[in-house]
Short mmCIF file of C-alpha atoms in Angstrom, two decimals:
data_model
loop_
_atom_site.label_atom_id
_atom_site.label_comp_id
_atom_site.label_asym_id
_atom_site.label_seq_id
_atom_site.Cartn_x
_atom_site.Cartn_y
_atom_site.Cartn_z
CA MET A 694 3.85 119.45 124.93
CA LYS A 695 5.94 116.95 126.46
CA LYS A 696 7.82 116.67 123.17
CA GLU A 697 8.48 120.40 123.05
CA LYS A 698 9.77 120.35 126.59
CA GLN A 699 12.07 117.57 125.81
CA THR A 700 13.32 119.32 122.68
CA GLU A 701 13.94 122.43 124.68
CA GLU A 702 15.74 120.50 127.35
CA VAL A 703 17.87 118.82 124.75
CA GLU A 704 18.62 122.18 123.15
CA GLU A 705 19.44 123.70 126.47
CA LYS A 706 21.87 120.93 127.27
CA TYR A 707 24.18 122.04 124.48
CA THR A 708 26.57 124.91 125.42
CA PHE A 709 27.73 127.61 123.08
CA LEU A 710 31.05 125.85 122.39
CA GLN A 711 29.35 122.54 121.61
CA LYS A 712 27.04 124.29 119.18
CA LEU A 713 30.02 126.06 117.56
CA LEU A 714 31.79 122.78 117.31
CA TYR A 715 28.86 120.84 115.81
CA LEU A 716 27.64 123.58 113.48
CA PHE A 717 30.84 125.26 112.30
CA ILE A 718 34.11 123.47 113.09
CA ILE A 719 33.26 119.90 112.19
CA PRO A 720 31.68 120.89 108.81
CA LEU A 721 34.66 123.12 108.12
CA LEU A 722 37.13 120.26 108.86
CA PHE A 723 35.04 117.92 106.75
CA THR A 724 35.12 120.35 103.81
CA LEU A 725 38.87 120.82 104.26
CA VAL A 726 39.48 117.09 104.15
CA ILE A 727 37.42 116.79 100.96
CA VAL A 728 39.24 119.70 99.28
CA LEU A 729 42.71 118.30 100.27
CA GLY A 730 41.70 114.85 99.06
CA TYR A 731 40.54 116.29 95.71
CA LEU A 732 43.73 118.30 95.28
CA THR A 733 45.88 115.23 96.07
CA TYR A 734 43.84 113.28 93.53
CA GLU A 735 44.50 115.96 90.90
CA GLY A 736 48.25 115.54 91.59
CA LYS A 737 48.91 118.91 93.15
CA ASN A 738 51.24 119.21 96.14
CA ILE A 739 49.22 120.79 98.83
CA PHE A 740 52.21 122.12 100.60
CA GLU A 741 53.47 124.00 97.54
CA VAL A 742 50.00 125.53 97.09
CA ALA A 743 49.95 126.52 100.73
CA GLN A 744 53.42 128.06 100.48
CA SER A 745 52.33 130.18 97.55
CA PHE A 746 49.87 131.82 99.91
CA LEU A 747 52.52 132.43 102.60
CA PRO A 748 55.28 134.65 101.03
CA ALA A 749 56.43 136.03 104.38
CA LYS A 750 57.42 132.58 105.63
CA GLU A 751 59.30 131.88 102.46
CA GLU A 752 61.48 134.92 103.09
CA VAL A 753 62.13 133.74 106.63
CA ILE A 754 62.96 130.28 105.42
CA SER A 755 65.13 131.56 102.61
CA THR A 756 67.05 133.78 104.96
CA GLU A 757 67.57 130.76 107.22
CA GLU A 758 68.64 128.76 104.23
CA ASP A 759 70.96 131.62 103.17
CA LYS A 760 72.58 131.52 106.63
CA GLU A 761 73.00 127.77 106.32
CA GLU A 762 74.51 128.13 102.85
CA GLU A 763 76.86 130.82 104.18
CA GLU A 764 77.91 128.52 106.99
CA GLY A 765 78.26 125.73 104.53
CA SER A 766 80.30 127.91 102.16
CA SER A 767 82.43 129.09 105.06
CA SER A 768 83.09 125.51 106.02
CA THR A 769 83.75 124.74 102.41
CA GLN A 770 86.22 127.68 102.30
CA ASN A 771 87.84 126.32 105.46
CA ASP A 772 88.09 122.90 103.84
CA ASN A 773 89.54 124.48 100.67
CA THR A 774 91.99 126.51 102.74
CA ASN A 775 92.99 123.37 104.67
CA SER A 776 93.41 121.32 101.52
CA SER A 777 95.36 124.09 99.78
CA GLN A 778 97.63 124.30 102.84
CA GLU A 779 98.12 120.53 102.73
CA ILE A 780 98.90 120.75 99.05
CA ILE A 781 101.54 123.39 99.68
CA LEU A 782 103.00 121.32 102.43
CA LEU A 783 103.15 118.25 100.23
CA GLU A 784 104.66 120.27 97.38
CA ARG A 785 107.45 121.45 99.81
CA GLN A 786 108.10 117.88 100.91
CA VAL A 787 108.33 116.75 97.25
CA SER A 788 110.77 119.54 96.41
CA ASP A 789 112.82 118.67 99.48
CA LYS A 790 112.93 114.99 98.40
CA GLU A 791 113.81 116.04 94.86
CA ARG A 792 116.78 118.06 96.14
CA GLU A 793 117.84 115.16 98.34
CA ILE A 794 117.61 112.78 95.37
CA THR A 795 119.68 115.26 93.27
CA LYS A 796 122.38 115.31 96.02
CA LEU A 797 122.42 111.50 96.19
CA VAL A 798 122.66 111.16 92.40
CA ALA A 799 125.55 113.60 92.39
CA SER A 800 127.42 111.72 95.14
CA LEU A 801 126.75 108.46 93.24
CA GLU A 802 128.23 109.86 90.11
CA GLU A 803 131.23 111.18 92.10
CA ALA A 804 131.68 107.68 93.64
CA ASN A 805 131.36 106.05 90.20
CA SER A 806 134.02 108.40 88.79
CA LYS A 807 136.37 107.58 91.70
CA ILE A 808 135.80 103.87 91.05
CA GLU A 809 136.59 104.38 87.42
CA ASP A 810 139.80 106.27 88.33
CA LEU A 811 140.87 103.50 90.72
CA GLU A 812 140.22 100.85 88.14
CA LYS A 813 142.35 102.78 85.63
CA GLN A 814 145.10 103.14 88.24
CA GLN A 815 144.89 99.39 88.99
CA GLN A 816 145.11 98.59 85.29
CA ASP A 817 148.12 100.90 84.97
CA ILE A 818 149.76 99.16 87.84
CA ARG A 819 149.04 95.75 86.34
CA SER A 820 150.53 96.80 83.01
CA SER A 821 153.61 98.28 84.66
CA THR A 822 154.02 95.15 86.83
CA LYS A 823 153.84 93.01 83.70
CA GLU A 824 156.59 95.08 82.15
CA LEU A 825 158.63 94.80 85.33
CA ALA A 826 158.00 91.10 85.41
CA LYS A 827 159.41 90.82 81.93
CA LEU A 828 162.53 92.66 83.10
CA TYR A 829 162.89 90.29 86.10
CA GLU A 830 162.42 87.29 83.81
CA GLY A 831 165.48 88.40 81.85
CA MET A 832 167.62 88.99 84.98
CA SER A 833 169.63 86.41 86.78
CA THR A 834 167.83 84.87 89.79
CA ASN A 835 170.50 86.04 92.22
CA LYS A 836 170.26 89.71 91.17
CA ALA A 837 166.38 89.54 90.96
CA ALA A 838 166.32 88.11 94.54
CA GLN A 839 168.54 90.96 95.87
CA ILE A 840 166.28 93.59 94.20
CA ILE A 841 163.03 91.92 95.44
CA ILE A 842 164.30 91.98 99.08
CA GLU A 843 164.75 95.79 98.79
CA LEU A 844 161.30 96.47 97.24
CA ASP A 845 158.11 97.22 99.10
CA GLU A 846 156.30 93.97 100.09
CA ASP A 847 153.17 94.77 97.95
CA MET A 848 155.21 95.64 94.92
CA ALA A 849 157.38 92.57 95.32
CA LEU A 850 154.23 90.40 95.56
CA LEU A 851 152.85 91.92 92.39
CA ILE A 852 155.99 91.21 90.48
CA LEU A 853 156.37 87.66 91.85
CA ASN A 854 152.80 86.97 90.92
CA GLU A 855 153.41 87.99 87.29
CA LEU A 856 156.59 85.93 86.94
CA SER A 857 156.57 82.42 85.66
CA THR A 858 156.48 79.67 88.36
CA SER A 859 159.97 78.49 87.56
CA LYS A 860 161.44 82.01 87.85
CA THR A 861 159.43 82.69 91.06
CA SER A 862 160.65 79.45 92.67
CA SER A 863 164.28 80.23 91.68
CA ILE A 864 163.99 83.74 93.21
CA LEU A 865 162.44 82.36 96.38
CA GLY A 866 165.22 79.83 96.61
CA GLN A 867 167.78 82.59 96.62
CA LEU A 868 166.07 84.40 99.59
CA GLU A 869 166.59 83.63 103.26
CA PRO A 870 164.18 81.00 104.63
CA GLU A 871 162.09 83.46 106.71
CA GLN A 872 161.71 85.84 103.79
CA ALA A 873 160.87 83.01 101.38
CA ALA A 874 158.28 81.67 103.74
CA ARG A 875 156.70 85.08 104.16
CA PHE A 876 156.48 85.70 100.41
CA THR A 877 155.12 82.21 99.89
CA GLU A 878 152.36 82.82 102.44
CA LEU A 879 151.45 86.17 100.82
CA LEU A 880 151.40 84.63 97.40
CA ALA A 881 149.11 81.84 98.55
CA ASP A 882 146.76 84.28 100.26
CA LYS A 883 146.62 86.48 97.17
CA GLU A 884 145.57 83.58 94.93
#
């Protein structure tokens, strides 16, 4: 009898929740762990299997994913818009630079043509001064000195420069000393 009383006392010590825990929840958890272990051993993803039983949550998740994709696509569209605006801006800058280069090339060509014209004029002047120098070589030094005094200083220098040194010295000897000194200085500077 004592044993029966002790057993009853032990049984009375357990509450309803404790009995529920010991008899139902712990064996259920143990069974669940065994099943999950077996499924993992078989190579099945437990979470995919669980999701197949929960279609409502998939829709919620997919709508959230759709929203994220829409936000991502809108940010991608914004990025595309920004990059296309940058491309347009860069294309404008390139076309402006091309126009500027075209203008610079045109001005360079114009400057080159002016240089060529000046070189031709200079060559024409040299050839004409050589012809004039031949004329002055044939003149008397007295007559050549009188004409040189009347000429423009630059033209006189060009002619004197083309003459032979003996003819130049003879003409300078016929000039007044100040004029001869001035032409001598200019001839020395030109060489």
